[in-house]
Short mmCIF file of N, CA and C and ligand atoms in Angstrom, two decimals:
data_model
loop_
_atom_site.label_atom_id
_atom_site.label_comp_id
_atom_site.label_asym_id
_atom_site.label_seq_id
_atom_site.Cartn_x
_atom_site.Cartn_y
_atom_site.Cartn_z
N UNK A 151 92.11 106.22 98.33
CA UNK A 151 91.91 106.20 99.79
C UNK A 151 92.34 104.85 100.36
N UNK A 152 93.06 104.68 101.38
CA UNK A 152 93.92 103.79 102.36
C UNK A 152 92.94 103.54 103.03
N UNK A 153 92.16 101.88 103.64
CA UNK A 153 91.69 102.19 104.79
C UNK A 153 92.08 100.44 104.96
N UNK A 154 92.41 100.13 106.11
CA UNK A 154 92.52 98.67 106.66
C UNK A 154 91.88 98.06 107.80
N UNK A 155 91.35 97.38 107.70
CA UNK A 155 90.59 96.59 108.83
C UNK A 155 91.23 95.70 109.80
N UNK A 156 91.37 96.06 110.97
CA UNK A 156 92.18 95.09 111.90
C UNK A 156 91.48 94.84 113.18
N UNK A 157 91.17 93.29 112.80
CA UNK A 157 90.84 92.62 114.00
C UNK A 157 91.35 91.58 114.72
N UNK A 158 91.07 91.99 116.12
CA UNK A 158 91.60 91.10 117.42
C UNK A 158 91.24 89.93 117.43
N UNK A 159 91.63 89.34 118.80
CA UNK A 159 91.49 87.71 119.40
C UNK A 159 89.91 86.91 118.68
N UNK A 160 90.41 86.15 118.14
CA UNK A 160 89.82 84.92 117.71
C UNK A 160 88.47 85.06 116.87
N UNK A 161 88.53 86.44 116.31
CA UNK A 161 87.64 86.82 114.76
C UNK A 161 88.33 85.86 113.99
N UNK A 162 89.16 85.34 114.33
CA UNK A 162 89.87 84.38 112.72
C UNK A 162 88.82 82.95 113.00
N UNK A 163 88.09 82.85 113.91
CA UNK A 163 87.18 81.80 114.06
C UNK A 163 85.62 82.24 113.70
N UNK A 164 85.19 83.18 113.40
CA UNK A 164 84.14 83.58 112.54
C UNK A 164 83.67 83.18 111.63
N UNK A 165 82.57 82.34 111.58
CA UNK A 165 81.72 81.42 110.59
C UNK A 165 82.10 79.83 111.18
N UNK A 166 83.00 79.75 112.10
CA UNK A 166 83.41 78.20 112.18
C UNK A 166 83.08 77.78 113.60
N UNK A 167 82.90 79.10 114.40
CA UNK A 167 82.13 79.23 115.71
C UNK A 167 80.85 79.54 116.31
N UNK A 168 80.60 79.46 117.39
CA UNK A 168 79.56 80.34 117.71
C UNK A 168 78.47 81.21 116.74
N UNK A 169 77.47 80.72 115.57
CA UNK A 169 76.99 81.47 114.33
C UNK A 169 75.97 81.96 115.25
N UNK A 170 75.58 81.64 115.95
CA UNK A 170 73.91 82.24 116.75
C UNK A 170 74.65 83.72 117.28
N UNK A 171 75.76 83.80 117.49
CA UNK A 171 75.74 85.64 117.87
C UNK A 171 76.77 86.19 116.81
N UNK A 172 77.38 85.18 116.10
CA UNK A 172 78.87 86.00 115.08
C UNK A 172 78.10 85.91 113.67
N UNK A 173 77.14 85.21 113.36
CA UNK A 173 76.94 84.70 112.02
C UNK A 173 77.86 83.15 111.43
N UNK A 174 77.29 82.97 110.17
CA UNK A 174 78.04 82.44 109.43
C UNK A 174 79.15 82.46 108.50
N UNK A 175 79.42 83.64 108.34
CA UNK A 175 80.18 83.84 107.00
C UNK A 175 81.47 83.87 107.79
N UNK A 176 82.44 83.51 107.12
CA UNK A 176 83.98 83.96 107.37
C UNK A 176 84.64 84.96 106.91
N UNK A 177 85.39 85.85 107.96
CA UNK A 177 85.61 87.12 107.09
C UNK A 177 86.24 87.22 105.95
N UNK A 178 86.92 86.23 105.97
CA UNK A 178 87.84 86.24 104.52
C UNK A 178 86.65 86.35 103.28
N UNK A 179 85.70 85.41 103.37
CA UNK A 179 85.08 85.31 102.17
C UNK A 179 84.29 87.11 102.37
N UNK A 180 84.02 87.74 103.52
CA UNK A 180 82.92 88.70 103.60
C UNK A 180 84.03 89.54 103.28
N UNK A 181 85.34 90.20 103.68
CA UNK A 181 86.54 90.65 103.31
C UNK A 181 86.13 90.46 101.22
N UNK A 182 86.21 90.04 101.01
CA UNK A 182 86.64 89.70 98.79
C UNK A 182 85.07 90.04 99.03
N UNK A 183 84.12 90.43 99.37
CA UNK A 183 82.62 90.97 98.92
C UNK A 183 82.92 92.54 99.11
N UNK A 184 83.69 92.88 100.49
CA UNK A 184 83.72 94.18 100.73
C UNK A 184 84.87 95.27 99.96
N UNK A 185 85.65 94.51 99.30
CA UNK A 185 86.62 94.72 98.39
C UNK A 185 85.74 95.24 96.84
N UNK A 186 84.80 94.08 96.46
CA UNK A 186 83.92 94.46 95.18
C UNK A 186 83.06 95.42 94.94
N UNK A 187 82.41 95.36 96.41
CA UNK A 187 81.74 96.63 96.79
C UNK A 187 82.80 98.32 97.09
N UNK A 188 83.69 98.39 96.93
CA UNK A 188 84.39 99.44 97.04
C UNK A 188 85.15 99.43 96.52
N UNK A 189 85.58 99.17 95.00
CA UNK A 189 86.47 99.02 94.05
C UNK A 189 87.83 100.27 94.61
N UNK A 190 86.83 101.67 94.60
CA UNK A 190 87.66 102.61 94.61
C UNK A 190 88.46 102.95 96.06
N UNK A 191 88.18 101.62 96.73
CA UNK A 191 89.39 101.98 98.06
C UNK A 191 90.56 101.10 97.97
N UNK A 192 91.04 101.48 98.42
CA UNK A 192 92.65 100.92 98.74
C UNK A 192 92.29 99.61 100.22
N UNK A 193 91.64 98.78 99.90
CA UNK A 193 91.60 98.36 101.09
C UNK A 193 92.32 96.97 101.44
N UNK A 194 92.73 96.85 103.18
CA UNK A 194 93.51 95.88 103.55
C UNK A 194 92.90 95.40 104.70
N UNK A 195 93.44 94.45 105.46
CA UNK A 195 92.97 93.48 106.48
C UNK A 195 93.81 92.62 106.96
N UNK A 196 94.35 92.72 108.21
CA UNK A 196 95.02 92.56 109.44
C UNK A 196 94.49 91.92 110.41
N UNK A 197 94.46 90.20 110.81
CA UNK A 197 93.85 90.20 111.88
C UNK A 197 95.47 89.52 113.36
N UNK A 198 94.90 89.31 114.25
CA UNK A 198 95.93 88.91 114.90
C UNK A 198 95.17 88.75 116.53
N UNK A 199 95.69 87.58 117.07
CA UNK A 199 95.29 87.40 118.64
C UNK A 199 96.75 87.62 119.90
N UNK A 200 97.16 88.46 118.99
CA UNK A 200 98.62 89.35 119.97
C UNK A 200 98.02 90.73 120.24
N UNK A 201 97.92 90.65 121.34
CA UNK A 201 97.96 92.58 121.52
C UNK A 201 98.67 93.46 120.97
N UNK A 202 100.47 92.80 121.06
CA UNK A 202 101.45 93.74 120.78
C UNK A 202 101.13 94.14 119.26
N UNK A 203 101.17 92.41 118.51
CA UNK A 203 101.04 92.86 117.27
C UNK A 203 99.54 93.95 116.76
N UNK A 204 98.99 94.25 117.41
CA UNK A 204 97.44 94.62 116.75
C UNK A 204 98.13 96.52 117.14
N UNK A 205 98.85 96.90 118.26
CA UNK A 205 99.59 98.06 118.65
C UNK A 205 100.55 98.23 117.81
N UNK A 206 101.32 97.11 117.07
CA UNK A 206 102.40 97.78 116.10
C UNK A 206 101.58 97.94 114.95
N UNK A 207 101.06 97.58 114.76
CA UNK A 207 99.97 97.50 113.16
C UNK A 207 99.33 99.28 113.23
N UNK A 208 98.81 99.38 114.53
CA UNK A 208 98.45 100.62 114.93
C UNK A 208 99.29 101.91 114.44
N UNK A 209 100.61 101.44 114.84
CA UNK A 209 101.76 102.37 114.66
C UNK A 209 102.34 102.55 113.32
N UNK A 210 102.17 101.44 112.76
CA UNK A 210 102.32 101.02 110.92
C UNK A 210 101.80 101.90 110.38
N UNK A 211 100.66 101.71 110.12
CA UNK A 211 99.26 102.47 109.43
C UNK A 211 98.89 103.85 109.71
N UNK A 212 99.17 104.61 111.24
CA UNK A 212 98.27 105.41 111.41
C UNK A 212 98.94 106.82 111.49
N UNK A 213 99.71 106.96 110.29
CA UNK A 213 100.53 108.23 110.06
C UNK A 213 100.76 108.50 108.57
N UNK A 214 99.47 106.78 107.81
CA UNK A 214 100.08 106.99 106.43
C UNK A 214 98.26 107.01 105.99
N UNK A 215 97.35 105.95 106.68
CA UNK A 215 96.25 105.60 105.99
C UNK A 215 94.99 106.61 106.09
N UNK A 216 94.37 106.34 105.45
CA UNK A 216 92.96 107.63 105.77
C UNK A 216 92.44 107.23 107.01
N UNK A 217 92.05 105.99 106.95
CA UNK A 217 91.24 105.23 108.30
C UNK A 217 91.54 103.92 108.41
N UNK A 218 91.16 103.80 109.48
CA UNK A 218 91.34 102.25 110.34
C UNK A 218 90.11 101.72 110.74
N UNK A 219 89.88 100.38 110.67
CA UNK A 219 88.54 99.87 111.07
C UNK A 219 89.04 98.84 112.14
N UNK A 220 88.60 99.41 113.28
CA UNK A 220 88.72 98.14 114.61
C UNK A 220 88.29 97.28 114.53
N UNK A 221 88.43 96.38 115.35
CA UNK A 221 87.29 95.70 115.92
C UNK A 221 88.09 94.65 117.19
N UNK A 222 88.87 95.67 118.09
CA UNK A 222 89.45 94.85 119.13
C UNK A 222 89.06 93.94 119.87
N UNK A 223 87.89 93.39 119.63
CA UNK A 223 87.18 92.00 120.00
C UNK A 223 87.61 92.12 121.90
N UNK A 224 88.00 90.60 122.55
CA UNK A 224 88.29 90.89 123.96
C UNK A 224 89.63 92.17 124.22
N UNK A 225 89.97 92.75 123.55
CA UNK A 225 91.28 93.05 124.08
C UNK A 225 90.34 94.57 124.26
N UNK A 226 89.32 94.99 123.28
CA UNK A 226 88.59 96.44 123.55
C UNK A 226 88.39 96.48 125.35
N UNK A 227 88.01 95.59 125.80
CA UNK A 227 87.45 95.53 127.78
C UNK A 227 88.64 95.80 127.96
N UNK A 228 89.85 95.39 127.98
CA UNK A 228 90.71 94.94 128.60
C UNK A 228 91.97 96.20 128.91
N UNK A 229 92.46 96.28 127.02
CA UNK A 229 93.56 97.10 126.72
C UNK A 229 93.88 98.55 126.98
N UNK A 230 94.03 99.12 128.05
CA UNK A 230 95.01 100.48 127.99
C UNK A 230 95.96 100.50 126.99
N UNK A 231 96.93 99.70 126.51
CA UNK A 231 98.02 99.39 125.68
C UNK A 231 97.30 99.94 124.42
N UNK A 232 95.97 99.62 123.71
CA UNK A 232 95.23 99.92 122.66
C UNK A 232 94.53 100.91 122.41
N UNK A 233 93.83 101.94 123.72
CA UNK A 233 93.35 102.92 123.94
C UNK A 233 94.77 104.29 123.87
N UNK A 234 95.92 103.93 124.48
CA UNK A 234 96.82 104.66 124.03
C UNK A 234 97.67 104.68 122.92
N UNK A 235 97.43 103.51 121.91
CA UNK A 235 98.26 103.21 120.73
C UNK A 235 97.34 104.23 119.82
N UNK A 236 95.79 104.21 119.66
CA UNK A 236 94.96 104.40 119.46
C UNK A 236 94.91 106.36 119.39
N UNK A 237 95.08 106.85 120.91
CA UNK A 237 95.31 108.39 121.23
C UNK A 237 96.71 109.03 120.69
N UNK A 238 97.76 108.09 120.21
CA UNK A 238 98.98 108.47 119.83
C UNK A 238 99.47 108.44 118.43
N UNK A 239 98.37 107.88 117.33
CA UNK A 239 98.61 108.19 116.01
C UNK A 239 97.68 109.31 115.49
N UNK A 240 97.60 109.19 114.11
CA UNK A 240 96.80 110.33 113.24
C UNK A 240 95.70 110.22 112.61
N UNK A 241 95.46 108.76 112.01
CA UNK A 241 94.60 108.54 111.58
C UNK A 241 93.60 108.09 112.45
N UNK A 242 92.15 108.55 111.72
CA UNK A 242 90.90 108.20 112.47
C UNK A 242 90.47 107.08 112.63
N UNK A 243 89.90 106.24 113.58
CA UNK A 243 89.75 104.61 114.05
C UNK A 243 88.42 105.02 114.20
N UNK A 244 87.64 104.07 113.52
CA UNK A 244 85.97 104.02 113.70
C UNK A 244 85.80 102.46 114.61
N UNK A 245 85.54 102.28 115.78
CA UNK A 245 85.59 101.25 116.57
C UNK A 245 83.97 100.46 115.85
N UNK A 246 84.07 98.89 115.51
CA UNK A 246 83.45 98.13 115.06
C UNK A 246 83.21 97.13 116.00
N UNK A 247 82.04 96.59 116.49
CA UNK A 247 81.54 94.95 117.36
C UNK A 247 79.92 94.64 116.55
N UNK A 248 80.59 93.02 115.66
CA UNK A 248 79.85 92.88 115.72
C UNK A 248 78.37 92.29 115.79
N UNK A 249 78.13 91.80 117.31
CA UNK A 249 76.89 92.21 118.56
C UNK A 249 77.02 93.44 119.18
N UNK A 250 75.81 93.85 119.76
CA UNK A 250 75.51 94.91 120.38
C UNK A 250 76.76 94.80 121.73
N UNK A 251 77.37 94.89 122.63
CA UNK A 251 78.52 95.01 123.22
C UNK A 251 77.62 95.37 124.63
N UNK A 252 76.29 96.64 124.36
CA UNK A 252 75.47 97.13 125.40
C UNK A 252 74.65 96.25 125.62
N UNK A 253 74.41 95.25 124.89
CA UNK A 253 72.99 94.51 125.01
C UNK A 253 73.46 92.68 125.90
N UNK A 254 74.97 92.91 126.29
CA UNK A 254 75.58 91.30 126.77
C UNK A 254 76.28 91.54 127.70
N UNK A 255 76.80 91.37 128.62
CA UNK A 255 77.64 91.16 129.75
C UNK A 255 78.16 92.18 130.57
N UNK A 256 77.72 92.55 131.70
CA UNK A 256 78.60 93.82 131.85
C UNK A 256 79.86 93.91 131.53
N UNK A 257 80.58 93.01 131.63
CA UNK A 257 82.33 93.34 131.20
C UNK A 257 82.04 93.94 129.86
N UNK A 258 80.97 93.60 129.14
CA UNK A 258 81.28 93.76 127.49
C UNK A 258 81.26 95.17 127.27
N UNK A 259 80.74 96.07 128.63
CA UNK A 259 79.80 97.26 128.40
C UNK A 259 81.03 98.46 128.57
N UNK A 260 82.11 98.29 129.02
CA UNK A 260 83.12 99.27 128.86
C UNK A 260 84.43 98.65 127.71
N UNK A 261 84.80 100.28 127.16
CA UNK A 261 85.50 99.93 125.92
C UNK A 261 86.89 101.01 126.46
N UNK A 262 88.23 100.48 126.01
CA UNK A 262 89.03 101.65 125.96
C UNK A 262 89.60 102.23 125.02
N UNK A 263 88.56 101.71 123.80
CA UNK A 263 88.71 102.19 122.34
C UNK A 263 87.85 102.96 122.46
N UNK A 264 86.60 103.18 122.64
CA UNK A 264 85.53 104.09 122.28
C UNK A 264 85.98 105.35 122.60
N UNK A 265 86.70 105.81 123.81
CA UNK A 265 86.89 106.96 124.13
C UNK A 265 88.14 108.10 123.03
N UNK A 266 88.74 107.27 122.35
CA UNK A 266 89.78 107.84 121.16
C UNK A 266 88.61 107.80 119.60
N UNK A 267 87.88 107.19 119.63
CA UNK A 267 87.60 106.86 118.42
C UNK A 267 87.05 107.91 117.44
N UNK A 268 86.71 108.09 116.67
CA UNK A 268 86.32 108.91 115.71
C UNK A 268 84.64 108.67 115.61
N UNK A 269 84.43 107.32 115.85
CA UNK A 269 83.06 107.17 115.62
C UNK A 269 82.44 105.23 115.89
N UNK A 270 81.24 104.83 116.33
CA UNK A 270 81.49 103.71 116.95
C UNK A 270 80.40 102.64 116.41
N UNK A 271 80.36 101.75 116.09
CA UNK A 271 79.24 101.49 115.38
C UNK A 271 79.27 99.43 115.87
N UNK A 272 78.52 99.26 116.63
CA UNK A 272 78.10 98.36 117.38
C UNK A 272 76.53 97.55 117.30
N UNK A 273 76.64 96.11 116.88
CA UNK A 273 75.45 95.47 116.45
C UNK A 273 74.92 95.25 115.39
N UNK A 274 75.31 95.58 114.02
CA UNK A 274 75.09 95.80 113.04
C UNK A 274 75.53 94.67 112.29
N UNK A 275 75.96 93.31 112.85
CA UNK A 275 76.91 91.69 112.34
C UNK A 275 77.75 93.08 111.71
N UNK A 276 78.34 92.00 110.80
CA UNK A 276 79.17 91.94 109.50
C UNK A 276 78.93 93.66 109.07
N UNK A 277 77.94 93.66 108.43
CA UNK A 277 77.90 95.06 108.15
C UNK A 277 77.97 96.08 109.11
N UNK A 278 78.59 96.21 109.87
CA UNK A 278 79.16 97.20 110.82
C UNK A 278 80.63 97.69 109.83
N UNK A 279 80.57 96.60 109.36
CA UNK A 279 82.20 97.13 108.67
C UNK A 279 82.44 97.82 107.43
N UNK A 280 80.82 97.71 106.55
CA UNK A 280 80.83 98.12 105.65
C UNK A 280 80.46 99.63 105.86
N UNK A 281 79.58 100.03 106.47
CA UNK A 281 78.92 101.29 107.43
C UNK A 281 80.03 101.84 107.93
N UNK A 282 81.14 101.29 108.03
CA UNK A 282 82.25 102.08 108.84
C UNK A 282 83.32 102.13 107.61
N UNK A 283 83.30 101.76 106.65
CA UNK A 283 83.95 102.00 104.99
C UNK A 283 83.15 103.28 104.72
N UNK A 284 82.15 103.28 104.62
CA UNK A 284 80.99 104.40 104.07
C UNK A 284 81.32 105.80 104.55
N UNK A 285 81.47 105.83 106.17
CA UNK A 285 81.52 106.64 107.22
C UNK A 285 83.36 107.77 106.26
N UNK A 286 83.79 106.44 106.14
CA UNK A 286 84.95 107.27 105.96
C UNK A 286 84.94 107.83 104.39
N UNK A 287 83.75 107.54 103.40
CA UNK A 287 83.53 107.87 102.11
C UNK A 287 82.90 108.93 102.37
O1 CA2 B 524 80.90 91.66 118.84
C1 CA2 B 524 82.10 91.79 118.58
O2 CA2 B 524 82.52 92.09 117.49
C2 CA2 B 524 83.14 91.49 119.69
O3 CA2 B 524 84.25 92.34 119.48
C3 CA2 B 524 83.54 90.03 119.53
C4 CA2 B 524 84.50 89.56 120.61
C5 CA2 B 524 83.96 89.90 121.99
O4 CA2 B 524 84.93 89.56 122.97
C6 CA2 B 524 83.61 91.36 122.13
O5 CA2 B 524 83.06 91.57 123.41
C7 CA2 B 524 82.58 91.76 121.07
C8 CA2 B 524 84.70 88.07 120.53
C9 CA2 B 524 85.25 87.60 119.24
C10 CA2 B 524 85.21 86.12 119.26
O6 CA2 B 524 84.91 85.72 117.96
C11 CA2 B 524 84.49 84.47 117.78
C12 CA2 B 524 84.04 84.20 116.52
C13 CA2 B 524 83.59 82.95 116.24
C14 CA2 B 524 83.60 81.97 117.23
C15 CA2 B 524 84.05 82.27 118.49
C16 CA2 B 524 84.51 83.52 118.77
#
């Protein structure tokens, strides 16, 4: 089983920022835990603070992999470009944030991923991502 994790704008600063709402860990190191824990997936990880690139990655993957794990960070409020990259492939996208998204800002509170998604899993830190590996087991 294929599944790759791709996240948006400035998750590549995770553990080195803001720990009171992102945590501590860096995904890379939480990435090689979630790898050990699922020997039997095929798994990969994509991050990028380009829109375009996070839409071609979209287009890469989502005609070959089982699943996709979001986590469009600011570009989820924002992107039509991602909500339709999103409605125009095959594979299933389980949308990942993780803080609660409902519980902070109104901007935070509309998504234009949620409405394509397969399934949505919000607040959960870090392990939102593993819960959304599972989802697709
Ligand atoms: O909770 C999430 O996963 C978010 O997608 C994170 C985004 C935010 O814009 C979304 O509303 C919710 C922000 C990612 C910024 O990540 C940082 C990590 C460390 C330090 C600073 C920013």
């Amino acid at each position: 089983m294929k599944i790759i994790i791709i996240n948006g704008p400035n998750l590549n600063l995770l553990g080195k920022r803001e720990p009171e709402i992102y945590g501590s860990a860096t995904f890379e190191d939480y990435f090689k835990q979630l790898q050990i824990s699922f020997k039997e997936v095929e798994l990969s990880y994509f991050q990028s603070n380009i829109e375009g690139e996070l839409i071609n990655k979209l287009h890469e993957v989502g005609f070959s992999y089982d699943g996709i794990i979001l986590n469009a960070a600011a570009y989820t409020h924002t992107s039509v470009g991602l909500g339709d990259a999103i409605k125009s492939i095959d594979t299933p996208v389980v949308e990942v944030h993780i803080s609660n998204i409902h519980a902070r800002e109104a901007f935070r509170q509309h998504s234009y991923i949620s409405p394509n998604a397969s399934g949505v899993l919000f607040g959960f830190g870090l392990k939102g991502y593993d819960l959304a590996v599972h989802s697709f087991l």
